[in-house]
Coordinates of C-alpha atoms in Angstrom, one line a residue:
X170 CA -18.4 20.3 23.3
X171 CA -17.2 22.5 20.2
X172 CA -18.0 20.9 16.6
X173 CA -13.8 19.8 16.8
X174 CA -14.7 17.8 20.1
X175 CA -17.9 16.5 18.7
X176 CA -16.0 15.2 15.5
X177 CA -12.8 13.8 17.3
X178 CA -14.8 12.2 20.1
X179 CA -17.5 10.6 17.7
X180 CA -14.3 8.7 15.9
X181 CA -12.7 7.8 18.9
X182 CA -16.1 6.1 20.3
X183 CA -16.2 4.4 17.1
X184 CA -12.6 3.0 17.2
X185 CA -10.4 5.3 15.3
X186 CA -7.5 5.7 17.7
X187 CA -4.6 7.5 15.6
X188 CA -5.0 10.8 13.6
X189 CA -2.1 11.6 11.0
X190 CA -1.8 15.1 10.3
X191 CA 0.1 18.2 8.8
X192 CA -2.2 21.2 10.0
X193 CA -2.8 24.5 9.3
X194 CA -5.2 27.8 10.5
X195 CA -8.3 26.3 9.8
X196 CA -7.7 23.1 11.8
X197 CA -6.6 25.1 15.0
X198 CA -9.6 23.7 16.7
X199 CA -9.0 20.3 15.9
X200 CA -5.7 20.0 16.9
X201 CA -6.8 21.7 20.3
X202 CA -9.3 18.9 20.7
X203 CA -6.8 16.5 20.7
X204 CA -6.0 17.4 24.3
X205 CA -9.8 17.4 25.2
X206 CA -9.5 13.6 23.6
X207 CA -6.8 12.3 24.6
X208 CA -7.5 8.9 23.1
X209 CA -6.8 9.9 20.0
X210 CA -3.1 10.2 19.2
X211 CA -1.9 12.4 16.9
X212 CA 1.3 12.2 15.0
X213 CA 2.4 14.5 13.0
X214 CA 4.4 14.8 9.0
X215 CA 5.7 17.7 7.4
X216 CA 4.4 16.6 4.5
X217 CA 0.3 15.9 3.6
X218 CA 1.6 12.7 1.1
X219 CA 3.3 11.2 4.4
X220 CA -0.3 11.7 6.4
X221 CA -2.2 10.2 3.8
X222 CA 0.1 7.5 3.5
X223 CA 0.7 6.6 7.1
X224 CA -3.0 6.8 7.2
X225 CA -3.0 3.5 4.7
X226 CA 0.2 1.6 6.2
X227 CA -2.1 2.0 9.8
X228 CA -5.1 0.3 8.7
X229 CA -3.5 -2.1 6.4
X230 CA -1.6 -3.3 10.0
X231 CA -3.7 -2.4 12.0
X232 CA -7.3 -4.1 9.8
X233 CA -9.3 -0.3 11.5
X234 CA -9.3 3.0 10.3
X235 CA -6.9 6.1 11.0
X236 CA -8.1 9.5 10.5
X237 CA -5.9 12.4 8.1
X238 CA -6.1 15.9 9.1
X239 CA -5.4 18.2 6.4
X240 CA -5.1 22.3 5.4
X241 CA -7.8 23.6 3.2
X242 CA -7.8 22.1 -0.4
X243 CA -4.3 22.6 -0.8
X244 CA -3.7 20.1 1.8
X245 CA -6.0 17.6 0.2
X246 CA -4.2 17.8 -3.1
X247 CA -1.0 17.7 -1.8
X248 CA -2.1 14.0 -0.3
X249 CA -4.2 12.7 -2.7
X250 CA -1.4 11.2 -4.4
X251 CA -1.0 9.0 -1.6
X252 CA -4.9 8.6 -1.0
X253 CA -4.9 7.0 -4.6
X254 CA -3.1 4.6 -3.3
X255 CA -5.3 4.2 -0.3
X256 CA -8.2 3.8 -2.3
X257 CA -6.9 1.3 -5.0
X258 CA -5.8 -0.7 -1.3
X259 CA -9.3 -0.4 -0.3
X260 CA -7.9 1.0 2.7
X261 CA -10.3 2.5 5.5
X262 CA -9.6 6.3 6.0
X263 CA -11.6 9.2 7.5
X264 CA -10.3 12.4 5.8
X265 CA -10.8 15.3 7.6
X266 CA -9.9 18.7 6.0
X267 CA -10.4 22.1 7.5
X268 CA -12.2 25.1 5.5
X269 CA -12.7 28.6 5.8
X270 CA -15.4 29.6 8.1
X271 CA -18.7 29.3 6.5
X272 CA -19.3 32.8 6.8
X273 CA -15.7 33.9 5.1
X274 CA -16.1 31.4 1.9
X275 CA -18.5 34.3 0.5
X276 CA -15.1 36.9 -0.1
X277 CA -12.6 34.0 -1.9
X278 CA -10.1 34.4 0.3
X279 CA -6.7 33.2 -1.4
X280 CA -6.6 29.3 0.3
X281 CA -10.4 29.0 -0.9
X282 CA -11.2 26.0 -3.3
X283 CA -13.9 23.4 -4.3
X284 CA -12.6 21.0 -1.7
X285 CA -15.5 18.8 -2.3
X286 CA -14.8 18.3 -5.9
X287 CA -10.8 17.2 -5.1
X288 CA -12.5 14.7 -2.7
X289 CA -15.1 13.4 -4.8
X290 CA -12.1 11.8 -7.1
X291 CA -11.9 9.4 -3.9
X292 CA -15.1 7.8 -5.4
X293 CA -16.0 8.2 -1.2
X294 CA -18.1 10.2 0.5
X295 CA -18.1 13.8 1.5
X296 CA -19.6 15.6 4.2
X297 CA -19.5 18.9 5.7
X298 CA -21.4 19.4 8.9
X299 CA -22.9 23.3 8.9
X300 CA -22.7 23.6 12.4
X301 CA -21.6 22.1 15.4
X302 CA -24.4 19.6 15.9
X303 CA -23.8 18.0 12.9
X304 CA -20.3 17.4 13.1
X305 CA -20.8 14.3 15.4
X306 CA -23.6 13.0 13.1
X307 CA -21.5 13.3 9.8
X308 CA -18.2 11.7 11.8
X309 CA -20.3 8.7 12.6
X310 CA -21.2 8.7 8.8
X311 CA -18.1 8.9 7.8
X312 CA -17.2 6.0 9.8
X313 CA -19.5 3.6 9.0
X314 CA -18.7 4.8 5.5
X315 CA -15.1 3.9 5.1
X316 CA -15.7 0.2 7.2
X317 CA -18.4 -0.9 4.0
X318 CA -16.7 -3.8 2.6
X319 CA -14.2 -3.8 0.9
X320 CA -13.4 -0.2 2.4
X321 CA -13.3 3.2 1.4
X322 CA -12.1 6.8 2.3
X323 CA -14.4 9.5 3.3
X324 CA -14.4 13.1 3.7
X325 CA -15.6 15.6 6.4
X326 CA -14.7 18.9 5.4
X327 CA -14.5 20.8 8.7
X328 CA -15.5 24.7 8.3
X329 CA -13.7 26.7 11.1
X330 CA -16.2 28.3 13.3
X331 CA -18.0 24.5 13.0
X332 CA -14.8 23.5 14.7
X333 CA -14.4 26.5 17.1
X334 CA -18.3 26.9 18.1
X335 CA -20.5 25.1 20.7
X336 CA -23.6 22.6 20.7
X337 CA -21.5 20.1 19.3
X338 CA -22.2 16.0 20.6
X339 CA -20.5 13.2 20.2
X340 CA -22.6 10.6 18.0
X341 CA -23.3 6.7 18.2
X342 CA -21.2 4.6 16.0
X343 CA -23.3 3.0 13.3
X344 CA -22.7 -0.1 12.5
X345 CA -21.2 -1.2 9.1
X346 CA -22.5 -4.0 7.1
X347 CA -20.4 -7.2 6.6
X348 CA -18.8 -8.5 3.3
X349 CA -21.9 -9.7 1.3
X350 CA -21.4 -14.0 1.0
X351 CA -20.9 -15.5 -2.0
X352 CA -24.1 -17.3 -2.8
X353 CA -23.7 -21.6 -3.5
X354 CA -24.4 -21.4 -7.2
X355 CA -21.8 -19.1 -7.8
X356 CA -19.6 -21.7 -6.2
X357 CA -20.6 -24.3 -7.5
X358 CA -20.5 -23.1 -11.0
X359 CA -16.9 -22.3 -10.2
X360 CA -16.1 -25.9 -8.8
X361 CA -17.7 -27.2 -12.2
X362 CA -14.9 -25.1 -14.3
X363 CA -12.1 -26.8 -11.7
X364 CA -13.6 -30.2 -12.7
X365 CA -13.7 -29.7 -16.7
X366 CA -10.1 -31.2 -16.6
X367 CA -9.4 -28.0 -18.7
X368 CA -6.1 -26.1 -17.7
X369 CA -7.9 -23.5 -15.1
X370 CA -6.3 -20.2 -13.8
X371 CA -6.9 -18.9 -10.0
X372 CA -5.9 -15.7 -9.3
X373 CA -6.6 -14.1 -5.9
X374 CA -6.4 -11.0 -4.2
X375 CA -7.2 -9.1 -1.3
X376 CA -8.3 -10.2 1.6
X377 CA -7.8 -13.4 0.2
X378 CA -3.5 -13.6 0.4
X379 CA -3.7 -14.1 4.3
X380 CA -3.6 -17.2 5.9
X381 CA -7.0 -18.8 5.1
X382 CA -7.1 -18.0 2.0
X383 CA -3.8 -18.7 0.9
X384 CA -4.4 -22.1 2.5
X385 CA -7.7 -22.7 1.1
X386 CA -6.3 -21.7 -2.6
X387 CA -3.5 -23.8 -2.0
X388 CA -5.6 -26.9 -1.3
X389 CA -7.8 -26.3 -4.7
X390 CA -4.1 -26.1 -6.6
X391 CA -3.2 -29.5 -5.0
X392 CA -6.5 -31.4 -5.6
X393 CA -7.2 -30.3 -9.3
X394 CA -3.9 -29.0 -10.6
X395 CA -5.0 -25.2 -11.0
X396 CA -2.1 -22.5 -11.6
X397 CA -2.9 -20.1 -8.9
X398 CA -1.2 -16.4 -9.0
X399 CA -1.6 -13.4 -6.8
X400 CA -2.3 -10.3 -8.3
X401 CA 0.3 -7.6 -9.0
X402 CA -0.1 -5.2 -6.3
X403 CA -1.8 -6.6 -2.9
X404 CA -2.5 -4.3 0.0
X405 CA -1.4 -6.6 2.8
X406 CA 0.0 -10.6 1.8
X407 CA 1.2 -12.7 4.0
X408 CA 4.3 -14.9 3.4
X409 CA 6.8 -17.2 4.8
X410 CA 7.5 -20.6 6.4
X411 CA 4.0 -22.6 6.5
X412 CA 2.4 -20.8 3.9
X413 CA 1.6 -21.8 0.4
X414 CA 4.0 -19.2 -2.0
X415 CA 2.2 -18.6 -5.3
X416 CA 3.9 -16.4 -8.2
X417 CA 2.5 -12.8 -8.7
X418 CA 1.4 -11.9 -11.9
X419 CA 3.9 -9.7 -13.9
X420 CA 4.1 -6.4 -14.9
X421 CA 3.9 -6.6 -18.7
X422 CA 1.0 -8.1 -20.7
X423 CA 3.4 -10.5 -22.3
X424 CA 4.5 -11.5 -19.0
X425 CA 0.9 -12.4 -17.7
X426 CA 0.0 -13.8 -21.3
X427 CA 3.2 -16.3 -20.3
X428 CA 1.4 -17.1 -17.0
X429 CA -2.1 -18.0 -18.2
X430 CA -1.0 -19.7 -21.4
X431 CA -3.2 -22.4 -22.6
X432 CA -5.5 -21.4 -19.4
X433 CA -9.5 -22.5 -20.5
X434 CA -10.7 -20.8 -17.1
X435 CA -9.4 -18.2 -15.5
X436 CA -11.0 -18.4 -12.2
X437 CA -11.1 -14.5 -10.2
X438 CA -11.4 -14.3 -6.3
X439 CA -11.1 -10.9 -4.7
X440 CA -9.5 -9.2 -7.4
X441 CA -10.2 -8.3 -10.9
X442 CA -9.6 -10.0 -13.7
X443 CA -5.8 -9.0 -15.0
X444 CA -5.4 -5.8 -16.9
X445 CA -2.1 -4.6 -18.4
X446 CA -0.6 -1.7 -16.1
X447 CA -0.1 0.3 -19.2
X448 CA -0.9 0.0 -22.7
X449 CA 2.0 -0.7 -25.2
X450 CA 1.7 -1.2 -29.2
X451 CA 0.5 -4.5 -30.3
X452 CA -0.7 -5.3 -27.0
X453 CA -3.8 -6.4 -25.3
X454 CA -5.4 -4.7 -22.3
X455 CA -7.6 -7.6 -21.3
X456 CA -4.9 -10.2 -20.1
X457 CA -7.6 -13.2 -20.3
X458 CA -6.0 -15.3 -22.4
X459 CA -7.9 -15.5 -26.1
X460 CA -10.8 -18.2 -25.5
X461 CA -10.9 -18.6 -21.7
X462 CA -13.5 -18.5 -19.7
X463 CA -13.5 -15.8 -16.8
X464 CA -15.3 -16.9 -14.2
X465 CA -15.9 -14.6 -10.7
X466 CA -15.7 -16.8 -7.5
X467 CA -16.1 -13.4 -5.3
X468 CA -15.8 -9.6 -6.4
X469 CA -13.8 -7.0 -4.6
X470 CA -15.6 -6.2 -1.5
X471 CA -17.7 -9.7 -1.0
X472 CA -16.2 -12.3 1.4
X473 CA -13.8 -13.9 -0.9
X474 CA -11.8 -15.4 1.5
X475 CA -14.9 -17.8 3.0
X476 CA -16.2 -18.5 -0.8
X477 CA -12.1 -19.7 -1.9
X478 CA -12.7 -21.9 1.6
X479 CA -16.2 -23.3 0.9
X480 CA -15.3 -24.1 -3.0
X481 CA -11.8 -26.1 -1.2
X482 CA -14.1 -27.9 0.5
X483 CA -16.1 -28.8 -2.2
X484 CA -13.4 -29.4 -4.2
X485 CA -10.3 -31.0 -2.1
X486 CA -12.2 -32.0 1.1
X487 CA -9.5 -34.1 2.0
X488 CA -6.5 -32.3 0.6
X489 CA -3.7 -30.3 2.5
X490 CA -2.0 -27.6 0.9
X491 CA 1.6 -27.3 -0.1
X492 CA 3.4 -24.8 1.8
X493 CA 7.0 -23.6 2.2
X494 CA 9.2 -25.1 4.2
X495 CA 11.8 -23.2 6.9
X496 CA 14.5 -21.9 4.4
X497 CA 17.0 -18.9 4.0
X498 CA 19.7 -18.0 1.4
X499 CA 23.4 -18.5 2.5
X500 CA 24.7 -14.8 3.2
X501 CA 26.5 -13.2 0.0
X502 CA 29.8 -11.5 -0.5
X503 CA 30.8 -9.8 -2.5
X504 CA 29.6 -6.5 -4.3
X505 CA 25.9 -5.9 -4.3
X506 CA 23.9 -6.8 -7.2
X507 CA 20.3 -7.0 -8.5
X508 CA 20.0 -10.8 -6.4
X509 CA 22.2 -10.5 -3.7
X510 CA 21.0 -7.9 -1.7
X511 CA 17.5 -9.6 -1.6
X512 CA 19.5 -12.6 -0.2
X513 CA 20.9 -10.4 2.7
X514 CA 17.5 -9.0 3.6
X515 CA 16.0 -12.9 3.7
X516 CA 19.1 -14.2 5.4
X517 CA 18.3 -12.0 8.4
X518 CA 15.2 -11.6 8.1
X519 CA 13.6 -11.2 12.0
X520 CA 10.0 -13.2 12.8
X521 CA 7.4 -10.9 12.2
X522 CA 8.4 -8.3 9.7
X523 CA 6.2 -6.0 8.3
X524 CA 8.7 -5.4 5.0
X525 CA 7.4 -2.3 2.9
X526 CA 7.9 -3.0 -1.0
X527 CA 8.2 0.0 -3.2
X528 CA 11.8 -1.6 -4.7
X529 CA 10.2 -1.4 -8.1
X530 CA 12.6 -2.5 -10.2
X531 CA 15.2 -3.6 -7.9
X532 CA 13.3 -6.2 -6.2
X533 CA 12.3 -8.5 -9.3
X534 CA 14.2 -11.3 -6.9
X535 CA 12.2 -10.0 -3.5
X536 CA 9.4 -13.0 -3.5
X537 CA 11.7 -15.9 -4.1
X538 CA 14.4 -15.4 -1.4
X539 CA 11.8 -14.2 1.7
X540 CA 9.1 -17.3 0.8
X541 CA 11.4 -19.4 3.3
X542 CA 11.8 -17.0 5.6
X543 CA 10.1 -16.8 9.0
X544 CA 6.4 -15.4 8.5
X545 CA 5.8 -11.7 7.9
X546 CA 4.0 -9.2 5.8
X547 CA 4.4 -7.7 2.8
X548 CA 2.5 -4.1 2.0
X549 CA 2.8 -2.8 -1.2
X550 CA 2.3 0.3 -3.0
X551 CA -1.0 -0.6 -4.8
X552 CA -2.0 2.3 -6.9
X553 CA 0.7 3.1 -9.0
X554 CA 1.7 6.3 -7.5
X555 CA 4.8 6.7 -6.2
X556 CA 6.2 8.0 -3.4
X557 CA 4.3 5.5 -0.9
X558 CA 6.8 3.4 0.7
X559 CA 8.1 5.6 3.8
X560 CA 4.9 6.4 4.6
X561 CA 3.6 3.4 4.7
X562 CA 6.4 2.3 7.1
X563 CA 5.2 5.4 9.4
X564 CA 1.9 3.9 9.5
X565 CA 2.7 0.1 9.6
X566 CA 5.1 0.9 12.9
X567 CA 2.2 2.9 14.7
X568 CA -0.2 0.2 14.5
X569 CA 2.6 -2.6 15.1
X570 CA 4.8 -1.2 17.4
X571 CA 6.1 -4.6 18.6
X572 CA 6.7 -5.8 15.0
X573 CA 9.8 -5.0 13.3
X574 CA 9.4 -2.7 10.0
X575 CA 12.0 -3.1 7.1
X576 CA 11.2 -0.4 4.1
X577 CA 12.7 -1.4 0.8
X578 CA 12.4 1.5 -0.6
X579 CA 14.0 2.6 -4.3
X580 CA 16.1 5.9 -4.4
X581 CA 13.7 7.6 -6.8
X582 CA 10.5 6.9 -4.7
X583 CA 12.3 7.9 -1.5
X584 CA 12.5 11.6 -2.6
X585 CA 8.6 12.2 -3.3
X586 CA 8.2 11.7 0.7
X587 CA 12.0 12.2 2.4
X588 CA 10.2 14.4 5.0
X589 CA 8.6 10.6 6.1
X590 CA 12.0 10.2 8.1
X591 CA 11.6 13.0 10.4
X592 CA 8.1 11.8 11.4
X593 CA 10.2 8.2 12.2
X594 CA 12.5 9.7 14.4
X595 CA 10.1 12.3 15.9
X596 CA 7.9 9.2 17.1
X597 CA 11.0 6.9 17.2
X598 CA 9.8 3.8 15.0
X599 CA 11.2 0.9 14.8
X600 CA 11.6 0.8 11.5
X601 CA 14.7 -0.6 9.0
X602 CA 14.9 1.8 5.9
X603 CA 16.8 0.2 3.0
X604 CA 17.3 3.0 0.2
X605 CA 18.1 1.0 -3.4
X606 CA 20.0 3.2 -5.0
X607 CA 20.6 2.8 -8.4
X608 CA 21.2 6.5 -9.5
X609 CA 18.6 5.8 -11.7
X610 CA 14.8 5.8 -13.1
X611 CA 15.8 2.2 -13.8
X612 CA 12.1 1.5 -14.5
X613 CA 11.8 3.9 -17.1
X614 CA 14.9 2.6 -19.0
X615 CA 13.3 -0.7 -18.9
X616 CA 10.1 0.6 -19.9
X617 CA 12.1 2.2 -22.7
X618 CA 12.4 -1.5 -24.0
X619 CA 9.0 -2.1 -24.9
X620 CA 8.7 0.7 -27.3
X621 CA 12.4 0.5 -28.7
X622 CA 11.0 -0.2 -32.3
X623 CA 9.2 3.0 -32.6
X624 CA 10.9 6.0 -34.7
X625 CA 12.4 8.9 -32.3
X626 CA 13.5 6.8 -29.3
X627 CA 17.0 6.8 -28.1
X628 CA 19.4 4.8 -26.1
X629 CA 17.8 5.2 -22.7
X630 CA 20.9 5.1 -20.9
X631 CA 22.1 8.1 -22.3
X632 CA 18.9 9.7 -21.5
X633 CA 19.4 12.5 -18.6
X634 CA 16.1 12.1 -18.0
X635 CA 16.7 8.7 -16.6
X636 CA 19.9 9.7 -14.7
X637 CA 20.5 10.9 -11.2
X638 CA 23.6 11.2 -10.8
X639 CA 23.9 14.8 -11.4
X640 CA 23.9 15.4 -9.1
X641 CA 23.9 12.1 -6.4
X642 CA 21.9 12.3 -3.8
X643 CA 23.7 11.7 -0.4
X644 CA 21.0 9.5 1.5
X645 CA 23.1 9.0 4.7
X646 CA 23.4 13.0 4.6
X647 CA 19.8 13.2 4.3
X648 CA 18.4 10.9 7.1
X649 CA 21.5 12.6 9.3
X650 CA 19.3 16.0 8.7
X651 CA 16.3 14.5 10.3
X652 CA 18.1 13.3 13.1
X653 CA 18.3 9.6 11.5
X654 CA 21.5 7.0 12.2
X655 CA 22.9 6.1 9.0
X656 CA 25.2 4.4 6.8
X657 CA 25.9 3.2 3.1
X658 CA 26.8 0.0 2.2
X659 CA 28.1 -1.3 -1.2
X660 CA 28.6 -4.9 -0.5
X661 CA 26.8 -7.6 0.6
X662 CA 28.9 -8.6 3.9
X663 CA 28.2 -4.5 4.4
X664 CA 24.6 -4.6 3.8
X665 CA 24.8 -7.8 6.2
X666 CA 26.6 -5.9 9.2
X667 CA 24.4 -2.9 8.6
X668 CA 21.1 -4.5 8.5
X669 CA 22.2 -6.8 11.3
X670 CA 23.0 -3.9 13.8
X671 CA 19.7 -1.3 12.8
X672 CA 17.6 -4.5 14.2
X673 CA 19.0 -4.6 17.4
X674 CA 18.7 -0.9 18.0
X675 CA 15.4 1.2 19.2
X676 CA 14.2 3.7 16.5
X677 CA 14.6 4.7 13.3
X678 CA 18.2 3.8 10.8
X679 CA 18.6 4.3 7.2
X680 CA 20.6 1.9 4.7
X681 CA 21.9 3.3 1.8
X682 CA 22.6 0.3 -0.6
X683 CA 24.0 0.9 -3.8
X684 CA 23.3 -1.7 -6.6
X685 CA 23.6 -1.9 -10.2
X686 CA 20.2 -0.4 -12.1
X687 CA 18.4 -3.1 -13.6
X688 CA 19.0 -4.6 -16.9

């Protein structure tokens, strides 16, 4: 084998079955392997932010990792973005970048760069094999990197004639540890706080909003009347009929400081403790209420969702949880608005759904009308960054090609990552992409709001910073450039017949939905 062989065939042995990629010179070799492995299916974006974020929507889905394949350090910038996301998701990703050869680096050719340093800011680590023996070596370290709980991204920077030369093997997978337990006194200390008869907090994240979990913290919320909340952003949650549907916490500290009022304990399980998004005048970044008690049932990374389950059954041994019953909104008429269009999309609503949330703004009403609504996923866009919702939708399809995907996506996000639609119909993905399109950075005007009082501001809706309008951007044109059905639709018996007739169909469609920004 050739180092490319070695690397690609290591990964494959290991598990890694899909590698997302926009390639360039230096990786040549590694898209030629592909045919010498043909395990490994490649898929490719025009765009490095649509590799890296397929790359998270696959393992969020899929619970393995994918692999990136990227050009030179240019390439890695140009997805980092998205790999921020990835990492604050704690989604499993093996980055692999191609360099210059390791004999070229020595004249600074015009692509060369510190690629190591741009992939350090993953907090993950780097390798990059020297020759071809090493390259199965530091794939299966890689590996077994990025599958540590609660996992990570790592980096195998690829030199070209490491890729091109022989003496290359594939490599054993090594095996990853588990999710460290929770020890019993931890627990118990925990259960202690839930018996105080003191108003307690539970917030959970992680792997901990799935079934067991959501269960388990919905038996402790019966037994001892504890407020439970998921956190903000969650990689993967599921929802729906059966389930227990606990309120996220919201956006602004004044909002969460609403939530945990008069909380004693504030009780943490696979998440952190709530921080304010941003920072804002005469507010708090610590969004423990004043007084309360943190307590950490499980950190990120340990097996939160068997502690949350052992301190139920130390707590509410003989308590069932509360969970939503079968329920859907009446289909609206009428000209869209901020609540009815949410009411369309949990009308109809197919079993299964893997629905994509980056509606920022626009989807303040999202969690209330789905909770009824058959069971499905929900993947959100967890790092802040935007730009990571069509991607995700790439990735979520490929792993769940069965599974029906519905992107919410809002206009503004849609146009870091358009070129995600041509990967969607090049691979032909099932997938339901609703644009909100407000003509508007709606979030920034609302933003605007909490920082009205200060000297120099002015009316954010006359703001052309805030405003795109000028000129509109013609969605339906857009997907109808990559090949993409489309249509707009600016009621809510349109959005109805729209949505309605994309699930029915093979492959990729595009819903443009025009709402009202939001107050």
């Amino acid at each position: 084998m050739n180092g490319a062989e070695a690397l690609l065939r290591t990964l494959v042995d290991g598990g890694v079955e899909v590698l997302f990629t926009n390639p360039g010179t230096t990786e040549l070799h590694l898209v030629g392997a592909l045919e010498s492995v043909p395990e490994m299916r490649g898929v490719l974006a025009l765009f490095e932010g649509v590799v890296s974020g397929a790359a998270d929507g696959y393992a969020r889905i899929a619970g393995k990792p994918a692999a990136t394949l990227l050009h030179l350090g240019p390439g890695l910038a140009y997805g980092l973005t998205n790999l921020h996301n990835s990492r604050r998701a704690n989604s499993p990703v093996v980055n692999i970048v191609g360099d210059h050869a390791t004999f070229h680096t020595a004249f600074d050719p015009p692509l060369n760069s510190d690629i190591a340093a741009l992939a350090g800011w993953l907090r993950g680590p780097v390798r990059r094999p020297e020759d071809a023996a090493g390259a199965g070596p530091d794939a299966a370290a890689a590996l077994a990197a990025v599958l540590e709980p609660p996992g990570h991204i790592a980096t195998v920077i690829m030199p070209a004639d490491v890729s091109w030369s022989d003496g290359g093997a594939a490599s054993a997978p090594v095996r990853p540890r588990p999710a460290p337990a929770v020890d019993q006194e931890a627990i118990t200390k925990v259960a202690e706080a839930l018996r105080s008869g003191e108003t307690t907090a539970l917030v959970i994240g992680g792997t901990t909003l799935r079934e067991a979990g959501l269960l388990a913290a919905g038996r402790i919320a019966a037994a001892t009347g504890a407020r439970v909340f998921q956190e903000l952003y969650s990689n993967r949650v599921e929802r729906g009929a059966g389930l227990p549907a606990f309120p996220r916490l919201g956006f602004y500290p004044d909002q969460v400081l609403d939530q945990l009022h008069g909380a004693r304990h504030v009780i943490v399980a696979g998440t952190k403790a709530p921080v304010s998004f941003f920072a804002y005048p005469d507010q708090p970044s610590l969004l423990v209420p004043e007084g309360a008690q943190t307590h950490v049932l499980a950190e990120v990374g340990q097996d939160a969702v068997t502690a949350l389950v052992r301190l139920a059954d130390l707590v509410a041994p003989d308590t069932a949880a509360q969970v939503t019953e079968p329920h859907r909104p009446a289909l609206p008429t009428g000209a869209l608005t901020l609540k009815n269009w949410v009411d369309v999309i949990a009308a109809l609503l197919p079993e299964r759904a893997i629905i994509i949330d980056e509606s920022v703004s626009s989807g303040i009403a999202l969690a209330t009308a789905t909770a009824g609504a058959p069971r499905h996923d929900v993947l959100m866009q967890t790092g802040g960054a935007m730009g990571d919702g069509l991607p995700l939708a790439v990735g979520a399809a490929v792993a769940a090609p069965d599974r029906p995907v519905v992107a919410l996506v809002a206009d503004g996000c849609v146009m870091y990552t358009a070129t995600a639609l041509w990967t969607q119909v090049r691979e032909q993905l099932n997938i339901t992409n609703v644009i909100l399109n407000n003509h508007a950075y709606a979030i920034l005007r609302q933003e605007w709001g909490y920082f009205s009082n200060r000297p120099g501001l002015a009316d954010p809706d006359s703001n052309p910073m805030f405003d795109l309008t000028n000129p509109q951007i013609d969605f339906v044109g857009l997907a109808n450039a990559f090949g993409m059905p489309a249509t707009r639709a600016t009621t809510a018996d349109q959005l109805a017949e729209q949505f309605s007739d994309a699930l029915t169909r093979t492959g990729p469609h595009l819903i443009d939905a025009t709402i009202p920004p939001a107050a």
